[in-house]
Amino acid sequence: MRADCWSTKEKYDSFFPVPVRYSGSGFLDGLARWPVEHQLLNDEAWDHFISAYETQPDIDLGSWKGEFWGKCMRGACMTYAWTRDEKLYDRIRRSVEGLLAAQLPDGSFTSFAPQVRFNGWDVWSRKYVMLGLEHFLAICRDGALADKVTSALCRHADAIMAHIGTGGDRIPITKTSNYWLGMNSCSLLEPVVLLYNLTGKKEYLDFAAYIVQSGFADGANLITLALEDRLCPYQYPVTKAYEMMSCFEGLIEYGRATGDEQCFVAVRNFVKKVIGSDRTVIGCCGCTHELFDHSTVRQATFYEGIMQETCVTVTWMKLLYQLLRLDGDALYADEMEKAIFNAMAGSLNTDSLRAGALPFDSYAPLLFGPRGRETGGRQQFPDKYIYGCCAAIASAGTSLAALCSVQKIRGGYALTQYQSGRIVAEDLDITVKTGYPADGNILITWNGTAKDTTVLRLRVPGWAEKQSVAVNGETVQSHTGSWLDIERSWQPGDTVEIRLEMPVLLFNAPDNPDDPKAKDHVAFVKGPLVLCRDKRFDPHAGEPVRLSAPDGTRMAVIPGEKPDFPHLCAVTLQDEDGRPVRLCDFSSAGKTWDDRSSMEVWIERIRSFHRQLHDHSAGKPALVSLSESRLPCLCSVFNDDSMQNSISGFIFQLLVEENLRLSY
């Protein structure tokens, strides 16, 4: 029986992964292929990852070298599933064979020395070995090797179960780490359920049930908190973002395996709370280090440390994809899109692959500052070789962006994301022409003849306030933030034309009660793309602009120069002083990883807060820009001199209450 790392249940799921043969040069395809050359064929990296299991160098509980192989293997297998790159498959196979040779006599794969096992990040790292091997089984073409991998997986899991659980000298799973109330260890749930799917052995499902009963944290039940749906994740007793999301990913798999639909309720509640309280404008979470911290309101507050971790972005995308498959709700595809085209695409180290630099950035600035500030999860091997957690996990995100874009549904296929190219999957054969995500015009042409009536399900993004869809030139009704199902007997040459208007929109920063300055920032978006200033394109980046407008205001784009670096989108706006504000897409900004390309999404602004004050003598209103005038000038609009003192007091109080700046 083959492993199914995309386990599905017809009874529960709405979307199903489908093998796709893609040809073209679309943006998502480029994302998926980029790590092949820049990371996944790197013999030195793979050799170091395996050496961690051969020598068990980790004696510090704060080490996690054992996670790198599994993270990279999962991403490599997902990348191969999209690209079918034979060099990559060969490199994957050789690495798996190398890993199998490093299995310890008790069945374990661990980077931890005997005296510190089953503490710190040991179970967490063992989890990633399981995930890496399970994903390999999904692409393995060698039956004998698949049997060896399955046997190794079972021995590895059995060694874990011999030490964790209840009774005898077993350790409770929430006690197997001195970090994050043991939540990192509890994320073992996902690969344990997948191993049950692979083997059908009841002991693995029983062990999964034991992990679920733990509630994912020592002294707290995070599943119960999610079901109660009162607290946001940043209010939970433990707030480490991607470890928590990993646990809830496993909970969906457990629900599929057992039919316990309360698992699905808990995950839906959890994800919607994250969207409402911690998801930022670029589609990531965590503005204080790597923690849930109410980032929705904190994202425009200055923080000296690291934020918006790539590990969080990838795991967030994976969790959203789980719910997309389960429920088929367009909301989850919209949220994935936000992460894919901004936080995920922005992490690629396209310009700075200098000596010592890893292929992916670990963190992303939202306020003015450079990329490349720190290597997330940095670990040094005995020979001084360096790697990091975010670099290891990132290819799972770049590949998922492409893999999720075409899904099987009952009666047809869904396009959840758009890119140019020819897409062939079973009896689907279409060609897509588009400049997406920088352009909203999408032309889909059906190439073959469908055997039966087939549904083509198209996503109309939630940001597309004005949109239209036409089938063979005839307009059909469509709705923003939903799916459009077109069911017909498709013939060669049939077309679907989608037009999504993409104005540049202004958004004001949320009000942070703990930081009155936070609301004095604005951000700009164009369709799915978040825009930002990059010092290379706008030398005034880091300086405030004078802008004041309601959320969703359409900005006038003026003619302007283009950046001299690769980019998806670039626009020039004008502030109220007539100064140009030059913006490019977030994913292209900051790529020198130093101050030369310091960047900012949330741009400090000086408010021009207008009030109409009445001229009592003439009976006419007078428009006054409070942020641009002195109080004496404000009072001069009144002909009645006797009122000036009282009006001065009124205006001064208004300025204090509104927290407006005065320009002198």
XYZ file of C-alpha atoms in Angstrom:
664
model
C 0.000 0.000 0.000
C 1.438 3.382 -0.996
C 1.634 6.345 1.362
C -0.862 9.089 0.699
C 0.677 12.317 1.962
C -2.385 14.152 0.614
C -4.797 11.859 2.412
C -8.404 12.481 1.391
C -11.782 11.113 2.305
C -14.592 11.342 -0.236
C -17.031 11.693 2.631
C -15.410 14.876 3.923
C -13.277 16.585 1.283
C -14.460 18.931 -1.447
C -11.194 19.409 -3.366
C -8.737 16.694 -4.312
C -5.093 16.932 -5.444
C -4.586 15.902 -9.060
C -1.357 15.268 -10.999
C -0.801 18.125 -13.445
C 1.377 18.291 -16.545
C 2.245 21.930 -16.947
C 4.144 23.727 -19.688
C 4.805 27.435 -19.739
C 6.512 30.153 -17.750
C 3.887 31.201 -15.235
C 4.715 32.887 -11.960
C 3.698 29.928 -9.802
C 5.710 27.536 -11.940
C 8.719 29.813 -11.513
C 8.265 29.766 -7.748
C 8.124 25.973 -7.696
C 11.177 25.511 -9.912
C 13.417 28.105 -8.298
C 14.623 25.940 -5.358
C 15.662 23.073 -7.644
C 18.813 24.778 -8.859
C 19.398 27.018 -5.863
C 18.832 24.495 -3.069
C 17.500 21.025 -3.733
C 20.358 19.713 -5.901
C 22.947 20.862 -3.368
C 24.928 17.742 -2.414
C 26.749 19.527 0.402
C 23.491 20.431 2.134
C 22.002 16.922 1.879
C 25.221 15.345 3.130
C 25.255 17.603 6.169
C 21.617 16.875 6.934
C 22.259 13.126 6.949
C 25.423 13.541 9.023
C 23.242 14.762 11.891
C 21.736 11.262 12.173
C 25.072 9.529 11.682
C 26.894 11.389 14.468
C 24.077 12.691 16.746
C 25.903 15.986 17.431
C 23.067 17.686 19.323
C 23.746 17.812 23.052
C 22.088 21.197 23.576
C 18.308 21.002 24.048
C 18.068 24.161 21.944
C 19.406 22.373 18.854
C 17.326 21.075 15.945
C 19.674 19.934 13.181
C 17.511 16.834 12.855
C 14.638 18.817 11.339
C 16.511 19.929 8.218
C 16.456 16.654 6.287
C 12.738 16.070 6.706
C 11.797 19.639 5.900
C 13.910 19.704 2.742
C 12.809 16.194 1.728
C 9.133 17.095 2.023
C 9.699 20.233 -0.056
C 11.821 18.375 -2.590
C 9.158 15.691 -3.086
C 6.433 18.293 -3.466
C 8.624 20.186 -5.929
C 9.186 16.997 -7.931
C 5.450 16.308 -7.939
C 5.040 19.572 -9.862
C 8.209 19.743 -11.969
C 8.912 16.029 -12.741
C 12.576 17.019 -12.809
C 14.568 13.787 -13.191
C 17.781 15.218 -11.720
C 15.803 16.185 -8.657
C 14.263 12.720 -8.372
C 17.703 11.138 -8.491
C 19.001 13.495 -5.811
C 15.953 12.727 -3.635
C 16.385 8.977 -4.050
C 20.077 9.077 -3.137
C 19.335 11.139 -0.057
C 16.645 8.699 1.093
C 19.057 5.808 0.685
C 21.647 7.733 2.698
C 19.175 8.355 5.454
C 18.144 4.702 5.689
C 21.783 3.768 6.247
C 21.846 6.083 9.283
C 18.957 4.408 11.143
C 19.987 3.416 14.676
C 19.631 -0.161 15.985
C 16.494 0.741 17.964
C 14.875 2.108 14.784
C 15.354 5.795 15.585
C 16.463 8.586 13.334
C 17.703 11.280 15.711
C 20.327 13.993 15.811
C 20.345 14.027 19.619
C 22.934 12.341 21.813
C 21.528 9.533 24.031
C 21.579 11.560 27.248
C 19.305 14.308 25.900
C 16.801 12.373 23.807
C 13.053 12.899 24.173
C 13.525 16.461 25.309
C 14.029 19.799 23.621
C 13.462 19.494 19.879
C 14.122 15.771 19.543
C 10.529 14.612 18.965
C 9.948 17.619 16.724
C 12.915 16.598 14.579
C 11.815 12.941 14.495
C 8.460 14.174 13.226
C 10.100 15.759 10.207
C 11.928 12.538 9.359
C 8.537 10.831 9.186
C 7.037 13.566 7.020
C 9.992 13.497 4.659
C 9.793 9.736 4.191
C 6.009 9.778 3.811
C 6.219 12.396 1.081
C 8.906 10.356 -0.652
C 6.620 7.330 -0.716
C 4.066 9.409 -2.612
C 6.509 9.861 -5.526
C 8.610 6.687 -5.218
C 8.817 4.612 -8.421
C 10.810 1.733 -6.924
C 8.657 -0.845 -5.138
C 11.569 -2.442 -3.285
C 12.789 0.925 -2.026
C 9.245 1.855 -0.997
C 9.056 -1.321 1.096
C 12.349 -0.441 2.815
C 11.131 3.077 3.553
C 7.837 1.821 4.960
C 9.657 -0.631 7.217
C 12.042 2.100 8.385
C 9.124 4.411 9.087
C 7.394 1.818 11.247
C 10.553 1.059 13.218
C 11.108 4.785 13.737
C 7.534 5.315 14.946
C 7.687 2.236 17.168
C 10.835 3.595 18.841
C 9.009 6.835 19.589
C 5.962 5.023 20.968
C 8.186 2.881 23.196
C 9.223 6.038 25.076
C 6.102 8.254 24.926
C 2.644 7.685 26.373
C 1.180 6.360 29.602
C 2.222 3.475 31.791
C 5.600 2.152 32.799
C 8.432 4.594 32.351
C 6.917 6.278 29.304
C 7.036 10.066 29.173
C 3.823 12.069 28.612
C 4.158 13.697 25.213
C 3.708 17.203 26.607
C 6.700 16.523 28.877
C 9.042 15.559 26.027
C 10.126 19.137 25.442
C 11.127 21.943 27.727
C 9.885 24.397 25.093
C 6.389 25.758 24.405
C 4.595 23.497 26.899
C 5.512 20.491 24.753
C 3.413 21.769 21.845
C 6.287 21.198 19.415
C 6.337 17.489 20.271
C 2.557 17.201 19.867
C 2.850 18.221 16.218
C 3.928 14.598 15.726
C 0.200 13.937 15.232
C 0.172 14.556 11.465
C 2.798 11.977 10.403
C 1.437 9.421 12.881
C -2.000 9.626 11.252
C -0.418 9.437 7.798
C 1.446 6.300 8.900
C -1.872 4.806 9.998
C -3.263 5.632 6.540
C -0.278 3.873 5.015
C -0.273 0.711 7.093
C -3.738 0.404 8.601
C -2.124 -0.533 11.918
C -4.456 0.332 14.772
C -1.621 1.070 17.198
C -0.744 4.173 15.189
C -4.304 5.478 15.282
C -4.408 4.755 19.026
C -1.219 6.732 19.504
C -2.709 9.573 17.465
C -5.763 9.524 19.741
C -3.445 9.785 22.743
C -1.799 12.893 21.248
C -5.203 14.476 20.606
C -6.244 13.754 24.208
C -3.175 15.666 25.398
C -4.702 18.882 24.049
C -1.337 19.787 22.485
C 0.084 21.562 25.546
C 1.130 20.771 29.098
C -1.581 22.089 31.398
C -3.786 23.476 28.612
C -6.077 21.998 25.989
C -5.726 24.022 22.793
C -8.380 21.954 21.016
C -10.938 22.828 23.690
C -9.964 26.495 23.439
C -10.528 26.383 19.686
C -13.897 24.662 20.089
C -15.005 27.221 22.674
C -14.130 29.899 20.100
C -13.714 32.681 22.653
C -9.990 33.361 22.788
C -7.765 34.250 19.880
C -4.573 32.203 19.512
C -2.447 35.090 20.796
C -4.415 34.746 24.047
C -3.682 31.030 24.469
C -1.300 29.941 27.251
C 1.337 29.245 24.579
C 1.652 31.313 21.386
C 4.414 29.870 19.170
C 2.760 30.246 15.796
C 3.882 27.573 13.407
C 4.210 24.800 15.959
C 0.598 25.463 16.916
C -0.554 25.497 13.305
C 1.298 22.207 12.750
C -0.736 20.635 15.546
C -3.997 21.774 13.973
C -2.863 20.429 10.598
C -2.557 17.041 12.263
C -5.996 17.468 13.802
C -7.579 17.693 10.339
C -5.856 14.454 9.321
C -7.077 12.836 12.536
C -10.627 13.974 11.781
C -10.441 12.447 8.313
C -9.130 9.168 9.722
C -11.685 8.868 12.525
C -14.727 10.740 11.281
C -14.644 13.034 14.322
C -16.061 16.201 12.804
C -15.390 18.179 15.974
C -11.787 18.158 14.806
C -12.857 20.089 11.724
C -14.860 22.559 13.808
C -11.855 23.238 16.007
C -9.580 23.881 13.021
C -12.112 26.127 11.265
C -12.541 28.182 14.423
C -8.798 28.390 14.932
C -8.080 29.532 11.377
C -10.815 32.163 11.352
C -9.503 33.533 14.625
C -6.006 33.724 13.134
C -7.321 35.571 10.075
C -9.139 38.072 12.268
C -6.451 38.636 14.872
C -3.002 37.750 13.532
C -2.812 37.622 9.740
C -0.955 40.643 8.366
C -1.274 42.455 5.073
C 1.391 40.234 3.423
C -0.281 36.973 4.481
C 1.929 35.976 7.411
C 1.500 36.029 11.201
C 3.584 37.152 14.144
C 5.028 40.650 14.564
C 6.851 39.818 17.787
C 9.493 37.259 16.948
C 7.646 34.113 15.726
C 4.647 34.361 18.025
C 0.968 35.006 17.667
C 0.768 38.495 19.160
C -2.364 40.166 17.748
C -0.379 41.042 14.637
C -3.436 42.401 12.863
C -3.260 45.517 15.045
C 0.483 45.376 15.771
C 1.713 45.186 12.182
C 2.386 48.933 11.925
C 4.024 49.154 15.362
C 7.806 49.356 15.392
C 9.545 46.258 16.738
C 13.314 45.996 16.897
C 13.403 42.206 16.644
C 12.528 39.653 13.999
C 9.020 39.176 12.622
C 6.937 37.595 9.840
C 8.814 34.287 9.796
C 8.969 32.198 6.608
C 8.294 29.017 8.613
C 5.038 30.622 9.713
C 4.137 31.580 6.131
C 4.675 28.052 4.802
C 2.780 26.353 7.632
C -0.047 28.878 7.343
C -0.328 28.089 3.622
C -0.368 24.362 4.353
C -3.074 24.721 6.996
C -5.186 26.872 4.664
C -4.781 24.257 1.950
C -6.025 21.571 4.323
C -9.213 23.570 4.905
C -9.534 24.410 1.217
C -9.507 20.710 0.438
C -11.923 19.973 3.250
C -14.511 22.706 2.757
C -13.822 24.166 -0.678
C -14.392 27.669 0.698
C -12.971 30.376 -1.607
C -11.902 32.314 1.491
C -9.046 29.870 2.055
C -7.848 30.208 -1.544
C -7.941 33.998 -1.169
C -5.891 33.766 2.003
C -3.413 31.429 0.333
C -3.064 33.871 -2.541
C -2.183 36.677 -0.153
C 0.595 34.568 1.365
C 1.859 33.145 -1.946
C 2.329 36.381 -3.869
C 3.643 38.414 -0.962
C 5.241 36.756 2.067
C 6.228 33.530 0.267
C 7.456 35.028 -3.003
C 9.263 37.750 -1.093
C 11.388 35.223 0.783
C 13.302 34.029 -2.303
C 16.923 35.143 -2.182
C 17.112 35.964 -5.880
C 19.785 38.672 -5.701
C 21.961 37.871 -2.703
C 23.248 34.328 -3.137
C 26.659 35.388 -1.973
C 28.963 33.203 0.113
C 27.180 32.120 3.262
C 23.727 33.368 2.245
C 20.911 30.837 2.318
C 18.416 30.547 -0.552
C 15.468 31.930 1.402
C 15.067 34.836 3.784
C 13.745 34.027 7.237
C 11.899 37.218 8.145
C 10.164 40.111 6.412
C 10.055 43.773 7.479
C 6.778 45.666 7.354
C 8.138 49.008 8.579
C 11.237 50.622 7.074
C 14.241 48.330 7.191
C 16.286 45.757 5.245
C 15.733 42.112 4.501
C 18.257 39.449 5.489
C 18.439 40.574 9.093
C 18.883 37.142 10.639
C 19.002 33.442 9.741
C 15.957 31.855 11.322
C 16.653 28.670 13.263
C 20.370 28.986 12.580
C 22.337 25.837 13.357
C 26.063 25.245 12.999
C 27.394 21.789 12.198
C 30.692 20.572 13.682
C 32.586 21.683 10.550
C 31.060 25.203 10.826
C 28.523 24.600 8.023
C 25.425 26.749 8.595
C 21.793 26.092 7.818
C 18.460 27.410 9.046
C 14.897 26.287 9.642
C 13.251 28.741 7.254
C 15.542 27.848 4.377
C 14.775 24.164 4.994
C 10.991 24.527 4.998
C 10.562 27.080 2.220
C 10.434 24.761 -0.821
C 7.280 23.200 0.621
C 5.683 26.627 0.270
C 6.956 27.432 -3.217
C 5.828 24.032 -4.507
C 2.458 24.147 -2.756
C 1.743 27.457 -4.498
C 1.789 25.604 -7.816
C 0.342 22.281 -6.656
C -2.738 23.904 -5.127
C -3.542 25.906 -8.261
C -5.436 23.063 -9.993
C -7.697 20.759 -7.997
C -10.089 17.955 -8.834
C -13.697 18.460 -7.742
C -16.749 16.285 -8.126
C -17.666 16.533 -11.772
C -14.729 18.632 -12.880
C -11.787 20.808 -11.939
C -11.111 24.004 -9.996
C -8.570 26.704 -10.740
C -7.762 28.095 -7.320
C -4.856 30.283 -8.520
C -4.042 31.690 -11.943
C -0.912 31.607 -14.096
C -0.091 31.478 -17.799
C 0.633 28.131 -19.413
C -0.885 24.914 -20.643
C -2.456 22.743 -17.959
C -3.227 19.073 -18.567
C -4.754 16.914 -15.825
C -6.655 13.718 -16.663
C -9.339 14.940 -19.109
C -8.629 18.631 -18.481
C -6.602 20.358 -21.190
C -6.593 24.157 -21.131
C -4.298 27.034 -22.004
C -4.269 30.110 -19.789
C -2.968 33.476 -20.974
C -2.552 36.132 -18.310
C -0.162 38.585 -16.726
C -1.461 37.583 -13.308
C -0.748 38.549 -10.540
C 0.261 41.953 -11.957
C -2.608 42.025 -14.454
C -6.213 40.925 -13.997
C -7.035 39.826 -17.536
C -7.227 36.032 -17.816
C -8.094 34.123 -20.999
C -8.738 30.382 -20.685
C -8.999 28.288 -23.847
C -10.210 24.688 -23.830
C -7.944 22.549 -25.995
C -9.510 19.098 -26.020
C -12.981 17.648 -26.189
C -14.411 16.641 -22.827
C -15.887 13.137 -22.734
C -18.793 14.327 -20.598
C -20.233 17.491 -19.219
C -17.455 18.975 -17.092
C -17.471 21.667 -14.438
C -14.747 24.298 -14.601
C -14.732 26.073 -11.244
C -13.072 29.484 -11.265
C -12.189 31.654 -8.291
C -13.376 35.243 -8.306
C -11.032 36.817 -5.715
C -12.407 38.631 -2.717
C -10.397 41.755 -3.542
C -11.961 42.083 -7.032
C -14.733 44.594 -6.443
C -15.261 45.024 -10.173
C -15.027 41.913 -12.308
C -16.642 40.189 -15.233
C -16.626 36.731 -16.794
C -17.605 35.792 -20.326
C -17.919 32.305 -21.861
C -17.397 32.348 -25.628
C -18.050 36.071 -25.505
C -21.302 35.882 -23.531
C -21.275 37.433 -20.065
C -22.188 35.162 -17.171
C -23.058 36.220 -13.649
C -20.188 36.112 -11.156
C -19.726 37.256 -7.593
C -16.701 38.630 -5.765
C -15.137 36.322 -3.195
C -16.721 33.133 -4.482
C -16.489 30.354 -7.042
C -18.014 30.462 -10.487
C -18.992 27.027 -11.797
C -19.219 26.723 -15.583
C -20.703 23.381 -16.555
C -20.851 22.407 -20.197
C -19.734 19.941 -22.835
C -16.477 21.678 -23.667
C -15.295 21.834 -27.255
C -11.876 22.778 -28.649
C -11.576 26.556 -28.831
C -14.153 27.304 -26.132
C -12.996 30.314 -24.126
C -13.556 31.860 -20.738
C -12.441 35.453 -20.313
C -12.060 36.858 -16.801
C -11.496 40.546 -16.190
C -10.510 41.591 -12.689
C -10.064 45.304 -12.160
C -6.848 46.052 -10.246
C -6.758 49.651 -9.014
C -4.148 50.745 -6.503
C -5.947 51.021 -3.168
C -4.896 52.762 0.029
C -5.424 51.174 3.427
C -4.902 52.744 6.823
C -3.072 50.877 9.543
C -5.267 49.395 12.266
C -5.504 51.331 15.501
C -3.225 49.781 18.119
C -4.353 50.889 21.604
C -0.812 50.318 22.870
C 0.785 52.458 20.169
C -0.952 55.711 19.158
C 1.576 56.204 16.335
C 0.633 52.969 14.588
C -2.476 54.400 12.945
C -0.361 57.062 11.241
C 0.716 54.612 8.544
C -0.731 53.648 5.181
C -0.211 50.697 2.847
C -1.092 50.151 -0.798
C -2.296 47.070 -2.651
C -2.946 46.263 -6.296
C -5.060 43.178 -6.726
C -3.321 40.352 -4.843
C -0.034 42.280 -4.638
C 1.031 44.317 -1.633
C 3.090 47.305 -2.752
C 5.992 48.828 -0.885
C 8.744 51.386 -1.169
C 12.267 50.168 -1.882
C 15.183 52.567 -1.355
C 16.583 51.653 -4.781
C 13.393 52.801 -6.496
C 12.257 55.566 -4.162
C 15.177 57.380 -2.497
C 12.679 58.925 -0.057
C 11.707 55.548 1.368
C 11.693 55.856 5.141
C 10.401 59.418 5.015
C 6.757 60.234 5.809
C 4.254 61.162 3.117
C 1.315 63.525 3.394
C -1.761 61.427 2.680
C -5.152 61.127 4.280
C -7.928 59.032 2.789
C -10.429 56.386 3.867
C -9.715 52.681 3.525
C -10.142 51.439 -0.008
C -9.511 54.806 -1.668
C -8.494 54.392 -5.303
C -5.198 56.127 -5.921
C -4.368 57.971 -9.127
C -1.323 56.457 -10.803
C 0.871 59.000 -12.597
C 3.516 58.382 -15.265
C 6.854 57.521 -13.727
C 10.077 55.645 -14.150
C 10.422 51.907 -13.538
C 12.840 50.170 -11.166
C 16.181 49.009 -12.552
C 15.736 45.649 -10.789
C 13.411 42.744 -11.689
C 9.851 43.345 -10.558
C 6.276 42.271 -11.153
C 4.650 45.647 -10.737
C 5.730 49.259 -10.252
C 3.605 52.390 -9.896
C 4.131 56.032 -9.041
C 1.625 57.905 -6.902
C 1.628 61.481 -5.657
C 1.114 62.692 -2.120
C -0.774 65.848 -1.221
C 2.398 67.928 -1.444
C 2.927 66.760 -5.009
C 5.857 64.511 -4.094
C 6.116 61.219 -5.987
C 5.666 57.993 -4.024
C 7.227 55.128 -5.970
C 6.092 51.597 -5.180
C 6.935 48.123 -6.394
C 5.527 44.734 -5.479
C 6.563 43.427 -2.062
C 7.927 40.190 -3.527
C 10.577 42.081 -5.541
C 11.681 44.504 -2.832
C 14.632 44.395 -0.470
C 16.570 41.795 -2.427
C 20.073 43.129 -1.740
C 19.533 42.085 1.896
C 21.164 45.284 3.133
C 20.391 48.972 3.612
C 20.670 49.712 -0.104
C 17.214 48.218 -0.590
C 15.589 49.025 2.740
C 11.861 48.685 2.240
C 8.547 49.524 3.875
C 4.998 48.303 3.492
C 3.489 50.486 6.187
C 4.526 54.018 5.260
C 4.437 56.738 7.884
C 2.071 59.481 6.913
C 1.321 63.032 7.951
C -2.409 63.459 8.095
C -4.126 66.232 6.199
C -7.310 66.084 8.211
C -9.839 68.459 6.652
C -12.725 70.085 8.499
C -15.314 72.504 7.214
C -15.665 75.477 9.554
C -18.506 77.911 8.934
C -17.879 81.559 8.020
C -20.670 83.172 10.079
C -20.588 86.573 8.386
C -20.854 85.319 4.793
C -22.799 82.175 5.469
C -20.180 80.118 3.588
C -18.197 77.083 4.677
C -14.413 77.393 4.772
C -12.289 74.263 4.180
C -9.332 74.134 6.540
C -6.485 71.632 6.438
C -5.718 71.303 10.133
C -2.348 69.638 9.675
C -1.045 72.340 7.361
C -1.999 75.523 9.221
C -1.100 77.415 12.354
C -3.870 78.200 14.803
C -3.801 81.941 13.980
C -4.244 81.112 10.320
C -7.101 78.790 11.139
C -8.857 81.546 13.061
C -8.411 84.052 10.254
C -11.078 82.352 8.174
C -13.643 83.874 10.523
C -14.635 87.491 9.991
C -16.101 87.690 13.468
C -13.008 88.588 15.551
C -14.902 88.051 18.799
C -15.138 84.329 18.034
C -11.439 83.747 17.450
C -10.471 82.925 21.026
C -13.204 80.344 21.450
C -12.545 78.867 18.017
C -8.814 78.632 18.793
C -9.641 76.635 21.886
C -11.988 74.390 19.979
C -9.437 73.686 17.236
C -6.645 73.066 19.704
C -8.792 70.525 21.563
C -9.749 68.903 18.266
C -6.101 68.538 17.333
C -5.290 66.927 20.664
C -8.188 64.519 20.457
C -7.418 63.475 16.898
C -3.667 63.206 17.641
C -2.873 65.269 14.562
C 0.534 66.694 13.695
C 1.041 70.425 13.157
C 3.383 71.505 10.380
C 5.137 74.795 11.036
